[in-house]
Amino acid sequence: MEFKEAKNKFIQTWGALGSQWGINKTMAQIHALLMVSPEPLSMEDIMEELLISRGNASMNLRALMDWGIVYKEYKSGERKEFFTAEKDLDELAVKIAQERSKREIKPALRVLKDVSSIKGNETKETKHFVDQTSKLYDFVLKADNMIDKVTEFKDNWIGRLVMKIMK
Amino acid sequence: MEFKEAKNKFIQTWGALGSQWGINKTMAQIHALLMVSPEPLSMEDIMEELLISRGNASMNLRALMDWGIVYKEYKSGERKEFFTAEKDLDELAVKIAQERSKREIKPALRVLKDVSSIKGNETKETKHFVDQTSKLYDFVLKADNMIDKVTEFKDNWIGRLVMKIMK
DNA sequence: AATATCTTTCAATTATTTTTGAAAGTTTAA
DNA sequence: TTAAACTTTCAAAAATAATTGAAAGATATT
């Protein structure tokens, strides 16, 4: 396999993986491309490499910057903007985890808390409902706390974690 | 909030969460419904409660069973099939993690391994590519191993994990 | 202040995913 | 073996999501 082929395969795979995890394909592809680019790329570069429109590139770059995993850069003398990806993988994982926690898990937790605290007639159905959603609340809360804790580690937390788990 | 409202809210929220994580909305909703049902439900029950077609119910129940998080049950004297969800949350998390690892992570790992081992001319670009994809391979491999390890724990692994992390 | 360079926005289009419903398939019972 | 009860399949339709491209917005340059 030669470089160009490998690069393309990597970008496609990363894109597919992204879309299986609720992240838009192009967004993941742009990120993949920037990850393996030693130099910052312009919007033009990205459009060309991924064969996408200007609008698409613009919107997805914006989204990546909102996630905090792609940065804008300016080159002196150049008018246009350049982009780089967060390349530190620990940092990347933490940012993604934090963002998903904020956007999806925390709101879901609120709902779980609300629905698990209904009061009233104690039928079998309602008892089971409260019991089950309470357990779910505790579980998701723990998982979410884990994300927060993990953030404090930094620097190869996943390696340490694996060590710890394996005892 | 009364029971029916709470139940509906729970199902809707779980469905939305599912679709943000690459799991089809109806599939997540069926699972949510079964989680809070003290008794097994028939396909008819599910169709009625979620207002979905027979085909939709059938396909998504099949998918849930493939994931190993919903089981078929037979009631003696009854002709039709009934369904229950895995209600043990540790078990549920492990099954989901294993399944996603098998379906998505393991294949991606293969690709990462392949593309990170290209040989040839040592330009800045290829060097950076190999370096970056190798790191990614190591990282994803560690994360995936963590899933495997966690499986061995069973019984409230997440609680223990949080304990460990917090020292 | 006019022009050139570059970016963002968004309505319309295109692509993808999900859902439906009816026909075909299966299993049990009479 | 026929019929009834139930489930699965899958092509077509509907719903949802992603993408385009051109116009409007910026911002810097002359």
Short mmCIF file of C-alpha atoms in Angstrom, two decimals, chain A residues 21 67 90-109 138-155 157-158 161, chain B residues 17 21 139 146 157-159 161-166:
data_model
loop_
_atom_site.label_atom_id
_atom_site.label_comp_id
_atom_site.label_asym_id
_atom_site.label_seq_id
_atom_site.Cartn_x
_atom_site.Cartn_y
_atom_site.Cartn_z
CA TRP A 21 -21.11 7.29 16.62
CA TRP A 67 -16.04 20.90 19.79
CA ASP A 90 -5.52 12.20 25.41
CA GLU A 91 -6.57 15.76 24.96
CA LEU A 92 -8.77 14.78 22.05
CA ALA A 93 -10.53 12.02 23.98
CA VAL A 94 -11.12 14.26 26.95
CA LYS A 95 -12.58 17.04 24.81
CA ILE A 96 -14.90 14.69 22.99
CA ALA A 97 -16.00 13.07 26.23
CA GLN A 98 -16.65 16.40 27.88
CA GLU A 99 -18.58 17.72 24.96
CA ARG A 100 -20.81 14.68 24.67
CA SER A 101 -21.35 14.69 28.38
CA LYS A 102 -22.44 18.29 28.26
CA ARG A 103 -24.63 17.96 25.20
CA GLU A 104 -26.22 14.59 25.71
CA ILE A 105 -25.59 12.90 29.03
CA LYS A 106 -26.26 15.80 31.37
CA PRO A 107 -29.64 16.59 29.78
CA ALA A 108 -30.58 12.90 29.86
CA LEU A 109 -29.63 12.77 33.53
CA ASP A 138 -27.32 6.16 39.41
CA PHE A 139 -25.56 4.23 36.71
CA VAL A 140 -25.41 7.03 34.18
CA LEU A 141 -24.38 9.46 36.90
CA LYS A 142 -21.47 7.25 37.82
CA ALA A 143 -20.40 6.90 34.21
CA ASP A 144 -20.60 10.63 33.77
CA ASN A 145 -18.58 11.26 36.91
CA MET A 146 -15.98 8.94 35.56
CA ILE A 147 -15.58 11.22 32.58
CA ASP A 148 -15.10 14.20 34.85
CA LYS A 149 -12.56 12.37 36.99
CA VAL A 150 -10.66 11.14 34.01
CA THR A 151 -10.24 14.71 32.88
CA GLU A 152 -8.27 15.54 35.99
CA PHE A 153 -5.70 12.90 35.17
CA LYS A 154 -4.59 14.08 31.80
CA ASP A 155 -1.37 12.75 30.28
CA TRP A 157 -4.93 8.56 31.64
CA ILE A 158 -6.09 5.69 29.50
CA LEU A 161 -6.48 3.24 33.74
CA LEU B 17 -30.09 9.47 23.19
CA TRP B 21 -25.09 7.35 19.52
CA PHE B 139 -4.64 4.49 21.79
CA MET B 146 -10.18 -1.73 28.60
CA TRP B 157 -17.62 -2.78 37.55
CA ILE B 158 -18.43 0.85 36.96
CA GLY B 159 -18.77 1.51 40.67
CA LEU B 161 -13.85 1.65 38.56
CA VAL B 162 -14.98 5.01 39.84
CA MET B 163 -13.65 4.07 43.27
CA LYS B 164 -10.30 3.16 41.84
CA ILE B 165 -10.04 6.27 39.74
CA MET B 166 -10.86 8.50 42.64
#
